[in-house]
XYZ file of N, CA and C in Angstrom:
351
model
N 0.830 -1.191 0.000
C 0.000 0.000 0.000
C 0.882 1.265 0.000
N 1.600 1.505 1.098
C 2.521 2.614 1.153
C 1.932 3.936 1.603
N 0.632 4.142 1.457
C 0.006 5.379 1.903
C -0.265 5.301 3.395
N -0.440 6.472 3.999
C -0.906 6.501 5.375
C -2.350 6.017 5.379
N -2.726 5.350 6.457
C -4.077 4.816 6.590
C -4.687 5.392 7.859
N -5.896 5.915 7.737
C -6.618 6.425 8.906
C -7.882 5.599 9.062
N -8.098 5.095 10.263
C -9.320 4.347 10.562
C -10.276 5.279 11.291
N -11.492 5.393 10.759
C -12.544 6.210 11.352
C -13.800 5.356 11.486
N -14.813 5.935 12.109
C -16.055 5.184 12.290
C -16.985 5.269 11.084
N -17.204 6.462 10.566
C -18.248 6.588 9.564
C -17.870 7.340 8.306
N -18.811 7.335 7.380
C -18.634 7.933 6.061
C -18.411 9.448 6.148
N -19.133 10.129 7.034
C -18.968 11.574 7.179
C -17.563 11.909 7.670
N -17.056 11.118 8.613
C -15.680 11.303 9.100
C -14.707 11.167 7.937
N -14.885 10.138 7.154
C -14.012 9.869 6.014
C -14.027 11.034 5.026
N -15.208 11.518 4.701
C -15.333 12.615 3.744
C -14.644 13.876 4.243
N -14.785 14.180 5.534
C -14.138 15.370 6.101
C -12.625 15.252 6.004
N -12.078 14.097 6.344
C -10.627 13.922 6.309
C -10.091 14.006 4.887
N -10.777 13.369 3.963
C -10.334 13.404 2.571
C -10.368 14.822 1.997
N -11.266 15.656 2.497
C -11.339 17.040 2.061
C -10.191 17.875 2.637
N -9.790 17.585 3.853
C -8.759 18.368 4.550
C -7.353 17.970 4.143
N -7.106 16.688 4.013
C -5.747 16.184 3.781
C -5.404 16.234 2.295
N -4.226 16.784 2.010
C -3.786 16.954 0.631
C -2.575 16.059 0.350
N -2.756 14.787 0.553
C -1.740 13.793 0.220
C -2.465 12.470 0.018
N -1.764 11.518 -0.524
C -2.369 10.217 -0.790
C -2.532 9.460 0.526
N -3.776 9.213 0.894
C -4.090 8.455 2.106
C -5.214 7.487 1.794
N -5.380 6.539 2.684
C -6.541 5.654 2.609
C -7.293 5.810 3.916
N -8.597 6.060 3.836
C -9.432 6.182 5.024
C -10.365 4.985 5.053
N -10.297 4.230 6.136
C -11.091 3.013 6.280
C -12.165 3.251 7.342
N -13.398 2.922 7.001
C -14.519 3.063 7.937
C -14.813 1.730 8.620
N -15.009 1.787 9.920
C -15.424 0.590 10.659
C -16.939 0.537 10.780
N -17.600 1.646 10.494
C -19.048 1.786 10.665
C -19.443 1.530 12.120
N -18.517 1.914 13.029
C -18.815 1.872 14.450
C -18.622 0.532 15.121
N -18.257 -0.483 14.372
C -18.077 -1.799 14.988
C -16.765 -2.417 14.519
N -16.294 -3.339 15.301
C -15.077 -4.070 14.950
C -15.391 -5.540 15.154
N -15.950 -6.149 14.123
C -16.327 -7.547 14.235
C -15.255 -8.441 13.605
N -15.457 -9.720 13.725
C -14.497 -10.700 13.234
C -14.280 -10.568 11.721
N -15.346 -10.328 10.988
C -15.239 -10.183 9.535
C -14.381 -8.977 9.167
N -14.588 -7.845 9.859
C -13.793 -6.638 9.587
C -12.325 -6.925 9.842
N -12.055 -7.546 10.982
C -10.673 -7.862 11.320
C -10.032 -8.779 10.293
N -10.747 -9.803 9.881
C -10.211 -10.737 8.884
C -9.907 -10.027 7.571
N -10.753 -9.074 7.198
C -10.578 -8.351 5.944
C -9.380 -7.412 5.990
N -9.151 -6.763 7.130
C -8.178 -5.678 7.185
C -6.883 -5.953 7.937
N -6.859 -6.852 8.870
C -5.709 -6.981 9.762
C -4.407 -7.264 9.016
N -4.420 -8.151 8.035
C -3.198 -8.447 7.277
C -2.775 -7.249 6.421
N -3.743 -6.524 5.878
C -3.458 -5.349 5.054
C -2.794 -4.255 5.890
N -3.234 -4.110 7.140
C -2.757 -3.030 7.997
C -1.401 -3.304 8.640
N -1.038 -4.566 8.714
C 0.216 -4.928 9.368
C 1.405 -4.293 8.644
N 2.221 -3.597 9.401
C 3.411 -2.966 8.854
C 3.163 -1.630 8.169
N 1.921 -1.184 8.126
C 1.587 0.098 7.493
C 1.567 1.220 8.534
N 1.596 2.460 8.062
C 1.496 3.633 8.921
C 0.005 3.900 9.159
N -0.482 3.453 10.322
C -1.914 3.485 10.618
C -2.209 4.498 11.726
N -3.259 5.267 11.510
C -3.746 6.238 12.487
C -5.186 5.890 12.816
N -5.576 6.157 14.045
C -6.948 5.885 14.472
C -7.551 7.182 14.995
N -8.681 7.579 14.419
C -9.397 8.785 14.843
C -10.870 8.426 14.943
N -11.310 8.163 16.164
C -12.699 7.771 16.390
C -13.350 8.754 17.353
N -14.662 8.640 17.492
C -15.427 9.548 18.340
C -15.004 9.436 19.805
N -15.257 10.520 20.546
C -14.928 10.556 21.969
C -16.163 10.243 22.818
N -17.008 9.348 22.321
C -18.168 8.891 23.086
C -17.915 7.450 23.531
N -18.851 6.858 24.249
C -18.617 5.517 24.805
C -18.374 4.476 23.713
N -19.108 4.559 22.605
C -18.904 3.599 21.518
C -17.525 3.783 20.877
N -17.101 5.033 20.702
C -15.788 5.306 20.129
C -14.662 4.860 21.038
N -14.837 5.054 22.341
C -13.818 4.622 23.308
C -13.685 3.101 23.290
N -14.815 2.406 23.230
C -14.785 0.944 23.164
C -14.098 0.478 21.877
N -14.434 1.115 20.756
C -13.827 0.773 19.482
C -12.318 1.025 19.521
N -11.904 2.146 20.092
C -10.476 2.466 20.191
C -9.737 1.387 20.986
N -10.334 0.907 22.077
C -9.708 -0.146 22.880
C -9.541 -1.426 22.058
N -10.554 -1.769 21.273
C -10.468 -2.957 20.420
C -9.370 -2.783 19.363
N -9.300 -1.589 18.785
C -8.296 -1.329 17.759
C -6.882 -1.332 18.344
N -6.742 -0.859 19.575
C -5.425 -0.893 20.231
C -4.912 -2.320 20.344
N -5.820 -3.238 20.670
C -5.422 -4.651 20.768
C -5.126 -5.251 19.394
N -5.940 -4.913 18.420
C -5.803 -5.507 17.089
C -4.640 -4.909 16.295
N -4.375 -3.609 16.509
C -3.330 -2.905 15.747
C -2.473 -2.118 16.742
N -1.620 -2.808 17.477
C -0.891 -2.154 18.574
C 0.059 -1.044 18.135
N 0.503 -1.039 16.898
C 1.449 -0.020 16.450
C 0.781 1.211 15.843
N -0.541 1.268 15.847
C -1.252 2.413 15.281
C -1.034 3.649 16.151
N -1.048 4.800 15.501
C -0.948 6.073 16.220
C -2.371 6.584 16.446
N -2.646 7.013 17.660
C -3.994 7.445 18.006
C -4.115 8.963 17.989
N -5.134 9.433 17.283
C -5.478 10.850 17.219
C -6.794 11.019 17.960
N -6.936 12.134 18.666
C -8.100 12.312 19.531
C -8.809 13.639 19.271
N -10.137 13.573 19.218
C -10.929 14.777 19.287
C -11.244 15.014 20.766
N -11.724 16.173 21.103
C -12.046 16.473 22.507
C -13.391 15.862 22.880
N -13.514 15.491 24.152
C -14.766 14.905 24.637
C -15.943 15.842 24.431
N -15.706 17.143 24.553
C -16.815 18.096 24.411
C -17.375 18.115 22.979
N -16.587 17.672 21.985
C -17.074 17.600 20.606
C -17.745 16.263 20.321
N -17.452 15.272 21.127
C -18.014 13.928 21.065
C -17.691 13.174 19.780
N -18.024 13.716 18.628
C -17.854 12.993 17.366
C -16.842 13.692 16.468
N -16.164 12.913 15.672
C -15.247 13.475 14.676
C -16.037 14.377 13.729
N -17.216 13.940 13.342
C -18.049 14.694 12.397
C -18.486 16.046 12.958
N -18.581 16.182 14.275
C -19.004 17.455 14.865
C -17.835 18.256 15.434
N -16.627 17.774 15.262
C -15.441 18.512 15.699
C -15.287 19.747 14.810
N -15.100 20.918 15.410
C -14.916 22.117 14.584
C -13.762 21.932 13.595
N -13.950 22.446 12.422
C -12.991 22.276 11.344
C -11.589 22.719 11.748
N -11.481 23.868 12.420
C -10.151 24.357 12.790
C -9.439 23.404 13.761
N -10.194 22.751 14.641
C -9.568 21.813 15.567
C -9.178 20.515 14.848
N -10.000 20.071 13.944
C -9.691 18.873 13.170
C -8.456 19.101 12.293
N -8.366 20.272 11.695
C -7.187 20.623 10.895
C -5.946 20.604 11.771
N -6.046 21.135 12.991
C -4.911 21.145 13.913
C -4.475 19.722 14.285
N -5.428 18.863 14.582
C -5.121 17.464 14.909
C -4.314 16.822 13.784
N -4.767 17.017 12.569
C -4.120 16.398 11.409
C -2.772 17.042 11.097
N -2.682 18.349 11.253
C -1.415 19.041 11.038
C -0.390 18.601 12.086
N -0.815 18.488 13.327
C 0.083 18.030 14.397
C 0.587 16.611 14.147
N -0.203 15.811 13.427
C 0.190 14.434 13.095
C 0.993 14.385 11.785
N 1.336 15.563 11.262
C 2.197 15.695 10.075
C 1.543 15.259 8.769
N 0.231 15.432 8.685
C -0.436 15.252 7.411
C -0.318 16.560 6.633
N -0.274 16.455 5.322
C -0.256 17.642 4.478
C -1.684 18.160 4.379
N -1.873 19.398 4.796
C -3.202 20.008 4.823
C -3.451 20.738 3.505
N -4.650 20.561 2.962
C -5.033 21.228 1.716
C -4.888 22.739 1.904
N -4.397 23.379 0.875
C -4.116 24.810 0.915
C -5.303 25.660 1.365
N -6.505 25.260 0.989
C -7.680 26.065 1.356
C -7.893 26.129 2.868
N -7.252 25.215 3.622
C -7.385 25.217 5.081
C -6.201 25.860 5.791
N -5.216 26.338 5.059
C -4.057 26.980 5.681
C -4.432 28.191 6.533
N -5.426 29.014 6.125
C -5.816 30.122 7.009
C -6.266 29.652 8.394
N -6.860 28.472 8.479
C -7.286 27.944 9.787
C -6.080 27.627 10.661
N -4.982 27.219 10.041
C -3.767 26.905 10.803
C -3.195 28.160 11.431
N -3.334 29.287 10.770
C -2.810 30.540 11.311
C -3.676 31.052 12.466
N -4.912 30.583 12.569
C -5.810 31.027 13.646
C -5.523 30.313 14.961
N -4.874 29.179 14.871
C -4.692 28.339 16.053
C -3.471 28.765 16.813
């Protein structure tokens, strides 16, 4: 694969990240669950790759993050604030900061947001 991989919960999360990040990445949706079929499909693909996890800061997201930590121990974890609860409801400027801090290339149209932080 070679690209950075970000695991998120849902389609809206994926769309937001793909809009913000200006480099070749793969965003994988768990759709809020981590079942045996998902693991079988992805675990071998993810092994040895640069994997990031960005899930919601609610109880379901915390549970999913714990499962992903066990399944993909070398993944880097990115966090939204509890007060935002969901990646999809995280303010754009904060989401841009999270991704910039993780050394993703941010699309030029979001550079003004970086100067605000």
